[in-house]
Coordinates of C-alpha atoms in Angstrom, one line a residue:
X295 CA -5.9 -49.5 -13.2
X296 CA -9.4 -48.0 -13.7
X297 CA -9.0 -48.0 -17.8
X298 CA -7.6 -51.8 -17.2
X299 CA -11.0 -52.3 -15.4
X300 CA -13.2 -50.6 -18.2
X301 CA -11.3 -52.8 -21.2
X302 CA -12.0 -55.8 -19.1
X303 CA -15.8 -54.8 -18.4
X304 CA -16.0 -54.4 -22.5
X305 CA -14.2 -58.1 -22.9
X306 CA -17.3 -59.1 -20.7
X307 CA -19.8 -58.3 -22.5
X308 CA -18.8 -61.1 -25.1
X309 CA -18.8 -64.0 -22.4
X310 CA -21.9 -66.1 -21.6
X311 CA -23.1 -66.3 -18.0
X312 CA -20.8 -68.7 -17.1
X313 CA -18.4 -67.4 -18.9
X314 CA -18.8 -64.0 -16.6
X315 CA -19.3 -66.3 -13.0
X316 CA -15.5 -67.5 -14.1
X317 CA -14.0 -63.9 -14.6
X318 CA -15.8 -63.0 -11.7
X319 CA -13.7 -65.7 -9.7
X320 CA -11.0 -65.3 -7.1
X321 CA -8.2 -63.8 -9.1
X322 CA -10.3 -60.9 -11.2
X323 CA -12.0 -60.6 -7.4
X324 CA -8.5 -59.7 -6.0
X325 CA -7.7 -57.1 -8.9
X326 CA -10.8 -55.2 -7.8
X327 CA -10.7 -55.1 -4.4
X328 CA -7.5 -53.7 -4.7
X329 CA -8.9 -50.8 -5.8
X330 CA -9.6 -48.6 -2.6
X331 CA -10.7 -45.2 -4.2
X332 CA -13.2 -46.5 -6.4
X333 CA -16.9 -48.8 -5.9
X334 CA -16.8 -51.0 -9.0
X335 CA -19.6 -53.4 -9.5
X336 CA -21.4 -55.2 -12.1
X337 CA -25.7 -54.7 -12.7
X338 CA -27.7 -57.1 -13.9
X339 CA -30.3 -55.5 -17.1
X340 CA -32.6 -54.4 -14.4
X341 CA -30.0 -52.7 -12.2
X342 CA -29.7 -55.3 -9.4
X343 CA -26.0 -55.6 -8.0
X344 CA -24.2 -58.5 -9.0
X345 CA -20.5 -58.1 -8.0
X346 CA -19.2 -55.9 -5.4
X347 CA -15.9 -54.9 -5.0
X348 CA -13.8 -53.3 -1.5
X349 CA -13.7 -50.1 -2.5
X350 CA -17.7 -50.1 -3.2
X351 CA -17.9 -51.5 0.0
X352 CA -15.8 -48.3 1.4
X353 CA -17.5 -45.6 0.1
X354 CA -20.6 -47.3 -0.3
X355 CA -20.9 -48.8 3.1
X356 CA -22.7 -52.0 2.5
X357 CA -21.0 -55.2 2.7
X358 CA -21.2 -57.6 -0.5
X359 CA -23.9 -60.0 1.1
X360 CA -26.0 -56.9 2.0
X361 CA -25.8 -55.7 -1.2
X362 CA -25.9 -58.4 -3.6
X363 CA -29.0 -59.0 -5.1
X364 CA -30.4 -55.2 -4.2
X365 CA -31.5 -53.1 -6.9
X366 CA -28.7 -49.9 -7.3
X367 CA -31.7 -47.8 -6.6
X368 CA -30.6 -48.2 -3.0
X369 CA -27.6 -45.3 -3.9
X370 CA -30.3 -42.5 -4.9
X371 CA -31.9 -40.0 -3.1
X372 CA -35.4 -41.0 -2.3
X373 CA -36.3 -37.7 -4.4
X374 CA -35.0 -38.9 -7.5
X375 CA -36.4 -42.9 -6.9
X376 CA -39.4 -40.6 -7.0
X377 CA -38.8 -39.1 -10.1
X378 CA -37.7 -42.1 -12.2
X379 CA -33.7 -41.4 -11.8
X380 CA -32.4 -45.0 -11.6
X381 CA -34.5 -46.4 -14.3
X382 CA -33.4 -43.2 -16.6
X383 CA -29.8 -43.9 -16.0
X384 CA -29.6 -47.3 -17.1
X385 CA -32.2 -46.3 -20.2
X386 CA -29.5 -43.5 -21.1
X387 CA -26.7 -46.0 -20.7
X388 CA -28.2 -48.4 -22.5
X389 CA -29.2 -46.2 -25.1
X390 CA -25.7 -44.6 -25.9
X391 CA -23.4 -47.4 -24.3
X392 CA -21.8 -45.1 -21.9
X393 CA -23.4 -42.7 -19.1
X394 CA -20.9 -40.1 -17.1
X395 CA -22.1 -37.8 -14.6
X396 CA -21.6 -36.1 -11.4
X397 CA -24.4 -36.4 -8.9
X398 CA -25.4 -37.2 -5.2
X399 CA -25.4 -40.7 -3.9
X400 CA -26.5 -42.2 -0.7
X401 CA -24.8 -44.2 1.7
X402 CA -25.6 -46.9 3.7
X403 CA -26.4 -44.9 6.7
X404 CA -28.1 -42.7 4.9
X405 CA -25.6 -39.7 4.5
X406 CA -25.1 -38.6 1.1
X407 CA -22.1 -37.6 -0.7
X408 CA -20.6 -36.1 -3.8
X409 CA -20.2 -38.6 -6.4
X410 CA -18.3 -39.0 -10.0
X411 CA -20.3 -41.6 -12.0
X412 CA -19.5 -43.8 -15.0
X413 CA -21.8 -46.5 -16.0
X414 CA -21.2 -48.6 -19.0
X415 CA -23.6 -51.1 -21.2
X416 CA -22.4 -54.7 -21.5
X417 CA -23.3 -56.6 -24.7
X418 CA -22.5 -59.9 -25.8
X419 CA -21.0 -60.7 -29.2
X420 CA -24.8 -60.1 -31.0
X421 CA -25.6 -57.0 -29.2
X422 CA -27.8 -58.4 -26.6
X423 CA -27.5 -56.5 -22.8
X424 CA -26.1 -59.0 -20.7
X425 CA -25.8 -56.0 -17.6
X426 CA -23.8 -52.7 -16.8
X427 CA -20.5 -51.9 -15.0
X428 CA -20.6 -48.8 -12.7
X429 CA -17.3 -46.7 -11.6
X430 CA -17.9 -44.6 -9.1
X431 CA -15.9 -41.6 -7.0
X432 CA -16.5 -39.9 -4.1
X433 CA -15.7 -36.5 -4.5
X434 CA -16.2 -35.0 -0.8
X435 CA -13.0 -34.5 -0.2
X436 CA -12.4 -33.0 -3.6
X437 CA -15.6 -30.8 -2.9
X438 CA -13.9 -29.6 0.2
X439 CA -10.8 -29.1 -1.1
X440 CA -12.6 -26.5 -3.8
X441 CA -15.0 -25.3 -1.5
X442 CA -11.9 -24.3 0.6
X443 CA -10.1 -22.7 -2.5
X444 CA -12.8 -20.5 -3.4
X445 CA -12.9 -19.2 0.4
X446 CA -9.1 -18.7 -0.1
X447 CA -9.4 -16.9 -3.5
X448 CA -12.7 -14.3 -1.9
X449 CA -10.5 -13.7 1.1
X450 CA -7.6 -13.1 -0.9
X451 CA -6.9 -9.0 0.0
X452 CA -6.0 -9.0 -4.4
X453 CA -7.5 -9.8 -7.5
X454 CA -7.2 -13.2 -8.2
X455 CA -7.6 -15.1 -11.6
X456 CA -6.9 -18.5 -12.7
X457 CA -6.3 -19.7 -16.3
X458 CA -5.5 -22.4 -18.5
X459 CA -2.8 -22.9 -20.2
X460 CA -3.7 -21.1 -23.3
X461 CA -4.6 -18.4 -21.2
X462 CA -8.7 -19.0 -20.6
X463 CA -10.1 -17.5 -17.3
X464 CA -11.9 -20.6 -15.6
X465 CA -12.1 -18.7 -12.2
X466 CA -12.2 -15.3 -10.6
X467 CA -12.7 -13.7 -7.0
X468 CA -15.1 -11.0 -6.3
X469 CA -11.7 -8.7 -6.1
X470 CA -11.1 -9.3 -9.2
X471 CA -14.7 -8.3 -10.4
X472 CA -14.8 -4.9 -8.7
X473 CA -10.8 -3.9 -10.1
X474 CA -11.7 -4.7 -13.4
X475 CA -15.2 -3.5 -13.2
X476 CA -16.7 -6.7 -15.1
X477 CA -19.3 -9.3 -13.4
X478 CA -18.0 -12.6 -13.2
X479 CA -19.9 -14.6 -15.7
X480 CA -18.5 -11.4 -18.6
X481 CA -15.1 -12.8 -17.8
X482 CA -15.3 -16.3 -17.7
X483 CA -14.2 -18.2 -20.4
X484 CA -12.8 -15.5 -22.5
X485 CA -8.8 -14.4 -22.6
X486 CA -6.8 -13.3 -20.2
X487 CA -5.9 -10.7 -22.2
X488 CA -9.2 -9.0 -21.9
X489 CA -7.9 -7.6 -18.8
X490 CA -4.0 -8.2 -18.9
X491 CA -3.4 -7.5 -23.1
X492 CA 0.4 -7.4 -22.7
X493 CA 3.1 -9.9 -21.3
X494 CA 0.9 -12.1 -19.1
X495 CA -0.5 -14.6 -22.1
X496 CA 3.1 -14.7 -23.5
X497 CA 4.3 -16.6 -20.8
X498 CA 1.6 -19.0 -20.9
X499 CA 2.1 -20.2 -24.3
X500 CA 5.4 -21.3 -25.1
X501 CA 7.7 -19.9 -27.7
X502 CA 10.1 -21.8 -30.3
X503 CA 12.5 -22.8 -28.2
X504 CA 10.5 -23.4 -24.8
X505 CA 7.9 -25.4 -23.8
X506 CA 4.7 -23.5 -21.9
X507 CA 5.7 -25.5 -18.7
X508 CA 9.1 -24.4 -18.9
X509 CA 8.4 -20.7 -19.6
X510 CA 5.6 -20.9 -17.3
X511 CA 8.5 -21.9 -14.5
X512 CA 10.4 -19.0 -15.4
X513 CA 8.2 -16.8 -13.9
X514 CA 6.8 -18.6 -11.3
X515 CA 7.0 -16.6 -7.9
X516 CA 8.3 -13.6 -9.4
X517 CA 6.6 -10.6 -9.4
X518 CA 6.0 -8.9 -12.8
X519 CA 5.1 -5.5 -13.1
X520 CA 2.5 -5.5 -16.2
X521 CA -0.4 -3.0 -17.4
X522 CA -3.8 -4.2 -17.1
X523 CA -6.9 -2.6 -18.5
X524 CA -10.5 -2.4 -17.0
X525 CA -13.6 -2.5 -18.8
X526 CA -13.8 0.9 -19.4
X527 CA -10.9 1.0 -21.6
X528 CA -8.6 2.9 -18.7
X529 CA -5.3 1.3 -17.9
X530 CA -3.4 0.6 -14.6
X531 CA -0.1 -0.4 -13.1
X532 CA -0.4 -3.9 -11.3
X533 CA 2.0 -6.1 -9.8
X534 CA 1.5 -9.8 -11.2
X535 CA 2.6 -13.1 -9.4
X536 CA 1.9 -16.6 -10.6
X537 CA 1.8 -20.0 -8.9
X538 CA 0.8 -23.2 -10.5
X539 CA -2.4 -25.1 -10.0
X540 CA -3.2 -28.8 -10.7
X541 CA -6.9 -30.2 -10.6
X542 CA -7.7 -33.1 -12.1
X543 CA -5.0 -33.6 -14.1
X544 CA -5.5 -30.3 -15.8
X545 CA -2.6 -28.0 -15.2
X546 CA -3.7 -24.3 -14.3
X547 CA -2.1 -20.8 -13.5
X548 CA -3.1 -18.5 -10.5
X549 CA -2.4 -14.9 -10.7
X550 CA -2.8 -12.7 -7.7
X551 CA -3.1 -9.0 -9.3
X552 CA -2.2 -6.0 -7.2
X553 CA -3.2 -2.3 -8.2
X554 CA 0.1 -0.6 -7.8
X555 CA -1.2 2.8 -9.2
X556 CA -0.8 4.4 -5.5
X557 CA 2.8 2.9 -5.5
X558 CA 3.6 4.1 -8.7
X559 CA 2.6 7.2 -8.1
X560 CA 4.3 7.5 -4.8
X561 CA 7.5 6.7 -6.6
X562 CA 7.1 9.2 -9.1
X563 CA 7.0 11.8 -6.7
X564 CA 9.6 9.7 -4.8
X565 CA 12.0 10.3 -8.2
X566 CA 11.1 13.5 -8.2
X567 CA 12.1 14.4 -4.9
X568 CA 15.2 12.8 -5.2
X569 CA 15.8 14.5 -8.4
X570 CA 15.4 17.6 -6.5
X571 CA 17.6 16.2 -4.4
X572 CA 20.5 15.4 -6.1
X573 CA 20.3 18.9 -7.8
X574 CA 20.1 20.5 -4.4
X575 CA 23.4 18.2 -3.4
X576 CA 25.4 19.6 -6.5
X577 CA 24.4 22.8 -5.7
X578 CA 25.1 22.8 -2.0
X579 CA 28.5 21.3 -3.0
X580 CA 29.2 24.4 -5.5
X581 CA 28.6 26.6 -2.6
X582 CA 30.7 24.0 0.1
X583 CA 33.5 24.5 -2.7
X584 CA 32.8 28.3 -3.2
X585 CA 32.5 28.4 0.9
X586 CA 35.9 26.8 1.4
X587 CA 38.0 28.6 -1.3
X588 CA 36.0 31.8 0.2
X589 CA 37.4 30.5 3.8
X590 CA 41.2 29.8 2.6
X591 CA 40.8 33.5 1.2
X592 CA 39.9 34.8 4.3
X593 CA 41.9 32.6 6.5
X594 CA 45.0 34.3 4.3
X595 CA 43.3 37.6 4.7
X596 CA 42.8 37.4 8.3
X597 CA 46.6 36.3 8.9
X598 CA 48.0 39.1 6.5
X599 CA 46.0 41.9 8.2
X600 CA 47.0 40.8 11.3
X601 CA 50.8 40.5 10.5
X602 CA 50.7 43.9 8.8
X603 CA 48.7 45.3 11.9
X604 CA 51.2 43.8 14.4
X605 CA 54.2 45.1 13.0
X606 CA 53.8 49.0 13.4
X607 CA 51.7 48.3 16.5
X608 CA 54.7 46.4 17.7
X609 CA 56.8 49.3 16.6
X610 CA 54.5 52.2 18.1
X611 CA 54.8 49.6 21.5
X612 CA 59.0 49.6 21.7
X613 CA 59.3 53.4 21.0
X614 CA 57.2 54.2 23.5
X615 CA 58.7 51.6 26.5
X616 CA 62.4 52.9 25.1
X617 CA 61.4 56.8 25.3
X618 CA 59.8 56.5 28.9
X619 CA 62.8 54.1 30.0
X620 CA 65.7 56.3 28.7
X621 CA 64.0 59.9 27.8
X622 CA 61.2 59.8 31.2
X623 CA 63.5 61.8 33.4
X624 CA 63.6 64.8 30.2
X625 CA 60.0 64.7 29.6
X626 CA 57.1 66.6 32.1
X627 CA 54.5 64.0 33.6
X628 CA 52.0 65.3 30.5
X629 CA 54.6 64.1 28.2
X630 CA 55.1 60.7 30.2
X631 CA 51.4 60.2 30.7
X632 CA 50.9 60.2 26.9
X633 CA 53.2 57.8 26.1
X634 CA 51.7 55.6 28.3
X635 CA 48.1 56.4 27.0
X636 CA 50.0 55.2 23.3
X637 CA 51.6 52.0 24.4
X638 CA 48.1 50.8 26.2
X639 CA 46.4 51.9 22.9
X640 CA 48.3 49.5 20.9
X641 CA 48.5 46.7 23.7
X642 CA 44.4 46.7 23.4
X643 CA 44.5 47.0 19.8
X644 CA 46.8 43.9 19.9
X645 CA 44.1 42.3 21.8
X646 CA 41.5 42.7 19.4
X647 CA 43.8 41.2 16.6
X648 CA 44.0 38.2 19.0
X649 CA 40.4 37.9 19.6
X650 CA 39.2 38.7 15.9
X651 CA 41.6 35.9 14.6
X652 CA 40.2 33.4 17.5
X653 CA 36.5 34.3 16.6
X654 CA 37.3 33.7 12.9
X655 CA 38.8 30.4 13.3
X656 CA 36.2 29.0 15.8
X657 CA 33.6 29.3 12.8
X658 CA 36.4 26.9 10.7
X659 CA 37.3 24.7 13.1
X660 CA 35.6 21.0 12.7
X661 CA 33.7 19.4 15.6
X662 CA 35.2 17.0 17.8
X663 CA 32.4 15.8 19.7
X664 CA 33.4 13.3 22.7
X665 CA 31.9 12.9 26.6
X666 CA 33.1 16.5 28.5
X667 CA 33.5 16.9 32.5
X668 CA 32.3 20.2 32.5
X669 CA 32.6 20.4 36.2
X670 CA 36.9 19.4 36.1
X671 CA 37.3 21.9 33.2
X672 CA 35.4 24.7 35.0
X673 CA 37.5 23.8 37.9
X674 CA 40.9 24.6 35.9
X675 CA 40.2 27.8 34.9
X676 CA 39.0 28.6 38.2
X677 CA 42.3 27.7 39.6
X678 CA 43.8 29.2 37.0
X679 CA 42.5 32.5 37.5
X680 CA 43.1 32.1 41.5
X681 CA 46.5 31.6 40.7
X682 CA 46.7 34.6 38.4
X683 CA 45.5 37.0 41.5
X684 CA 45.7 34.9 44.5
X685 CA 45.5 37.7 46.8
X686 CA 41.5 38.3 45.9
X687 CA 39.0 36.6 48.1
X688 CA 36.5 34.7 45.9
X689 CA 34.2 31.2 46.4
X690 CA 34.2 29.4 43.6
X691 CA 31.0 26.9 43.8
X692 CA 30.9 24.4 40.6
X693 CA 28.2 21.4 40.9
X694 CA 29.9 18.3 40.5
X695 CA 29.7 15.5 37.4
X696 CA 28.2 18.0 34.9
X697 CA 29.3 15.9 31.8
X698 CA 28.1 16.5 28.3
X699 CA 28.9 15.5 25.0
X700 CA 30.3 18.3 23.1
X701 CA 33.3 19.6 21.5
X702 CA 35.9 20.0 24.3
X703 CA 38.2 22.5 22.9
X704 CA 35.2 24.6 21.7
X705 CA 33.9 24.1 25.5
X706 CA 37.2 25.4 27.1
X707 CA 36.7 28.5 24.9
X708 CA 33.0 29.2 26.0
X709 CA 34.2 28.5 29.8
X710 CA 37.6 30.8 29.9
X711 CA 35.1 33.4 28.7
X712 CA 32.2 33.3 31.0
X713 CA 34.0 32.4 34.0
X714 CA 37.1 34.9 33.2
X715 CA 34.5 37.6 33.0
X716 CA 32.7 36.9 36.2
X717 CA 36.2 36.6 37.7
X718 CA 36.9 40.4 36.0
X719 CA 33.2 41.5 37.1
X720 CA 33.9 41.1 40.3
X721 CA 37.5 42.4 40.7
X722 CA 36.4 45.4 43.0
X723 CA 34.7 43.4 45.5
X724 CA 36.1 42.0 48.8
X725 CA 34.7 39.3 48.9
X726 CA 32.9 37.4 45.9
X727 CA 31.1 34.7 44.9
X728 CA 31.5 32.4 40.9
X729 CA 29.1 29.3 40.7
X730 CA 28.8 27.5 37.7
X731 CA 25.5 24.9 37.8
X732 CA 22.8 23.1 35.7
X733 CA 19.6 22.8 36.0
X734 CA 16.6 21.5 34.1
X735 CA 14.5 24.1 31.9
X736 CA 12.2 23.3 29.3
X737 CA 12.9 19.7 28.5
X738 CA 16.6 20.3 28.5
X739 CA 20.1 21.0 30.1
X740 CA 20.5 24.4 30.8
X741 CA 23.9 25.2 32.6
X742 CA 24.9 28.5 33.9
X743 CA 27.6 30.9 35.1
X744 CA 26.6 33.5 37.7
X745 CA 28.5 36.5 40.3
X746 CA 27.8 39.0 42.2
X747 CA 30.0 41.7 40.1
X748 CA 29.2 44.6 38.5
X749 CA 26.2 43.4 36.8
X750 CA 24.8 45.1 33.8
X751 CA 21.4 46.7 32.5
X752 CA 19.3 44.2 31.4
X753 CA 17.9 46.8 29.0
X754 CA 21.0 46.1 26.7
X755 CA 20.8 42.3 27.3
X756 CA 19.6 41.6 23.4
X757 CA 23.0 43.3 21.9
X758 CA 25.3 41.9 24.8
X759 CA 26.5 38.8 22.8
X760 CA 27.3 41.3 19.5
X761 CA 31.2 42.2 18.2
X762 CA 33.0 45.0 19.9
X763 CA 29.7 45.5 22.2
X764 CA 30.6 46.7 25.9
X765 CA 28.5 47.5 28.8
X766 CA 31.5 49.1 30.6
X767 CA 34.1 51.8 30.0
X768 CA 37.3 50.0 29.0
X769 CA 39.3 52.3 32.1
X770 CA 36.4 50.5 34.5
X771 CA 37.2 46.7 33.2
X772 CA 39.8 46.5 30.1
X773 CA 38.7 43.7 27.2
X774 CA 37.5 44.2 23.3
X775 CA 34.2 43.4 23.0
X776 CA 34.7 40.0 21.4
X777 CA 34.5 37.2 24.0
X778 CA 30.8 36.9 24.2
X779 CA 30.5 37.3 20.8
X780 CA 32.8 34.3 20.5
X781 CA 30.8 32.5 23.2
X782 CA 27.5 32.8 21.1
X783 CA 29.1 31.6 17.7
X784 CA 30.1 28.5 19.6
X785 CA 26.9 27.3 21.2
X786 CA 25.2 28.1 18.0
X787 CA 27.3 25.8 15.9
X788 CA 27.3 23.2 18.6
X789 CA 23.0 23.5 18.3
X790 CA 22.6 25.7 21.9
X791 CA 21.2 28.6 22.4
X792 CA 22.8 31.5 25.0
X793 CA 21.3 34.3 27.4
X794 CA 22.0 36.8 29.9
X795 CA 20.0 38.4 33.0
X796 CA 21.5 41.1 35.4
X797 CA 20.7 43.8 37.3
X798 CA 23.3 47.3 37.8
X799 CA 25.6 46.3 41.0
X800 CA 23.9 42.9 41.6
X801 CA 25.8 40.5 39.7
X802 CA 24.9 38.8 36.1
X803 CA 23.9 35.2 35.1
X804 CA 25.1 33.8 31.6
X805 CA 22.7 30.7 30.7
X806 CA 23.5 28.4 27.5
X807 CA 22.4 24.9 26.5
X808 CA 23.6 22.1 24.2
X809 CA 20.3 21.2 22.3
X810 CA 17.4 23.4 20.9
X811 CA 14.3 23.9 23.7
X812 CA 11.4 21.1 23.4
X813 CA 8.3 21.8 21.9
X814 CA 5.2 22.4 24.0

């Protein structure tokens, strides 16, 4: 519409007055005023308004009677009136036919605005001025709009840098000027690849087969990873994303930069680590696979030294019941006596077979780990040893709804051992006392298994939990040694910890939790 207007303004300048009061009539009247974003009006040679059109009127804010007549002076600053301006303006559009700037113009009441000017001479057929036609824009909006941008860009948190298509820097933020080390007039006009010299300007300028716009698309929104290169010739990793940018009608590019040098680095040591890693993992699984064939080896081990054991213990075991049933009344009571020293021998040493092949597998067995009543297991094997000797007098005290998550088969073991040994500490008492409890010590469950038995010397309390150690003579209290050893090797794999205190004749207390102590 606007070039319309222009070629019709040059047709004018052909046309003798009346010739121009016709075209300014009611139909070339209606054409202009339909132009809303634009004051377009006709000047006689000395500048006085001659025509004025809606969108003049608009942006102007004088209505065509007001204005009509009035020299254009009336749009200038009263500073440049001073100065000469108006007269210059039509001297300079006079002069070379056609005058373009953009400048401050007044308003009717006196606010000014931002303003796109174009004023052009109109001559008739022999040169002669007949008057001028002046276009004009407010650019306020357009002002704002890039006043608002550049607050954008200098708050952006990264560098940020707009080119042209051919990959010209026409703007930069003050991010930009300190990660490239450059002030922001050096950059400015020159390539992109001052600062960016590989795969950035590439996919601003199209290929053979591609248009820039379409390669330009391509990367839009993605984030390249590129090397950029400061002024002093050192060179950084930066991540690089793109987004288009129109104004008016020029098609731009704006690059948001990132330093990734920190990230990069970070990774490396990332890779590194997980290098390490993965070399650890194949090693750990060598020794997993060296650990498991070493396992079946001693699983096998452990079951043919025990089946080679038990046989001539077995045999040692029936000789000795069949000479004291048949042969007792032809030996003397030495004679008796030893034979039944040799078949106790061989039941404890049958025992020990027991309990070394039950400590050996509990350090195989997989965890089961599930929600345990403590307090309805402990009460079993209570009963169960009541029932075993229900002639002895003993108060069995367990707290109710102790419930952990644990292994339960692992749990039953730990259990039948402290509580079968309080109910064997205690055996030459009258009356005796077994409580099993929890309480709360140092930021965790700590349950517990105390008597009133035989007690032991708390000066031995750091081997107690070791194989084959005994506080007592086995003809005082008969076992092998391994039960608390077995007890320890549980709670350690299930990530507890296990202690003692006692005192000679006043009883013991076994203590052992389910997770490592908090820190202070």
């Amino acid at each position: 519409m606007l070039k319309q207007l222009e070629a019709a303004a040059d047709r004018a300048v052909a046309l003798t007055a009346h010739e121009v009061q016709v075209l300014h009539g009611e139909n070339f009247q209606m054409l202009l005023d339909g132009v809303q974003d634009h004051a377009i009006f006709m000047l006689d040679p000395q500048g006085r308004v001659v025509s004025w059109n809606a969108g003049a009127e608009k942006i102007k804010g004088y209505s065509a009677t007001e204005v009509i007549g009035r020299n254009f002076s009336v749009f200038f600053p009263a500073e440049e009136i001073a100065l000469g301006r108006p007269r210059e303006v039509l001297r300079l559009t006079e002069a070379n036919g056609r005058h373009e700037e953009q400048t401050i113009r007044v308003r009717r009441d006196g606010t000014r605005f931002p303003a796109h000017v174009t004023l052009t001479a109109l001559r008739d057929s022999s040169g002669c001025l007949k008057g001028f036609a002046e276009f004009s824009h407010d650019m306020s909006e357009s002002s704002r709009s890039e006043a608002r941008f550049r607050a954008m860009m200098e708050a952006a948190p990264d560098a940020m840098v707009v080119v042209d298509a051919r990959g010209t820097i026409v703007v930069l933020n003050l991010r930009a000027e300190k990660q490239f080390g450059y002030k922001r007039d050096e950059l400015i006009g020159q390539q992109v690849t001052q600062i960016i010299p590989h795969g950035f300007t590439e996919r601003l300028i199209a290929g053979d087969d591609a248009t820039a716009s379409e390669v330009l698309e391509q990367c839009m929104g993605a984030g390249l990873e590129l090397m950029a290169r400061r002024k002093d010739g050192s060179e950084f990793p930066i991540e690089l994303m793109l987004s288009p940018l129109e104004s008016a009608g020029v098609k731009l590019v704006t690059a948001a930069i990132r330093d990734i040098s920190v990230r990069k680095a970070a990774e490396a040591v990332l890779l590194e680590k997980v290098e390490e890693l993965d070399r650890s993992n194949e090693e750990l699984a060598q020794f997993a696979s060296q650990a498991a064939a070493a396992n079946k080896e001693l699983e096998a081990f452990a079951y043919s030294v025990s089946h080679d054991l038990r046989a001539p213990l077995r045999t040692l075991d029936g000789f000795s019941q069949v000479l004291l049933e048949d042969y007792s009344d032809k030996l003397d009571d030495e004679g008796r006596d030893s034979l039944a020293r040799i078949r106790a021998a061989s039941q404890r040493m049958g025992a020990l077979i027991d309990d070394m092949l039950a400590l050996s597998k509990v350090t195989r067995r997989p965890i089961a780990m599930s929600e345990t009543n403590l307090s309805a297991m402990a009460s079993e094997i209570l009963q169960d040893l009541r029932h075993g000797q229900p002639p002895r007098r003993v108060d069995f005290v367990v707290a109710p709804a102790m419930v952990a998550s644990t292994d339960a088969h692992l749990m039953r073991i730990v259990l039948v051992n402290l509580l079968g040994n309080a109910w064997k500490f205690t055996s030459k008492r009258a009356q005796a006392r077994i409580e099993f409890g929890l309480l709360h010590q140092d930021g965790r469950d700590v349950y517990f298994v105390r008597d009133d038995g035989a007690g032991f010397d708390p000066a031995y309390a750091s081997t107690l939990f070791g194989a084959f150690q005994r506080m007592h003579n086995a003809d005082e209290f008969e076992g092998t040694g391994i039960g608390l050893a077995t007890v320890q090797r549980i709670i350690h794999r299930l990530g507890g910890q296990v202690w003692a205190d006692a005192a000679i004749d006043k009883g013991a207390t076994f203590y052992f939790s389910l997770s490592p102590a908090e820190a202070p």
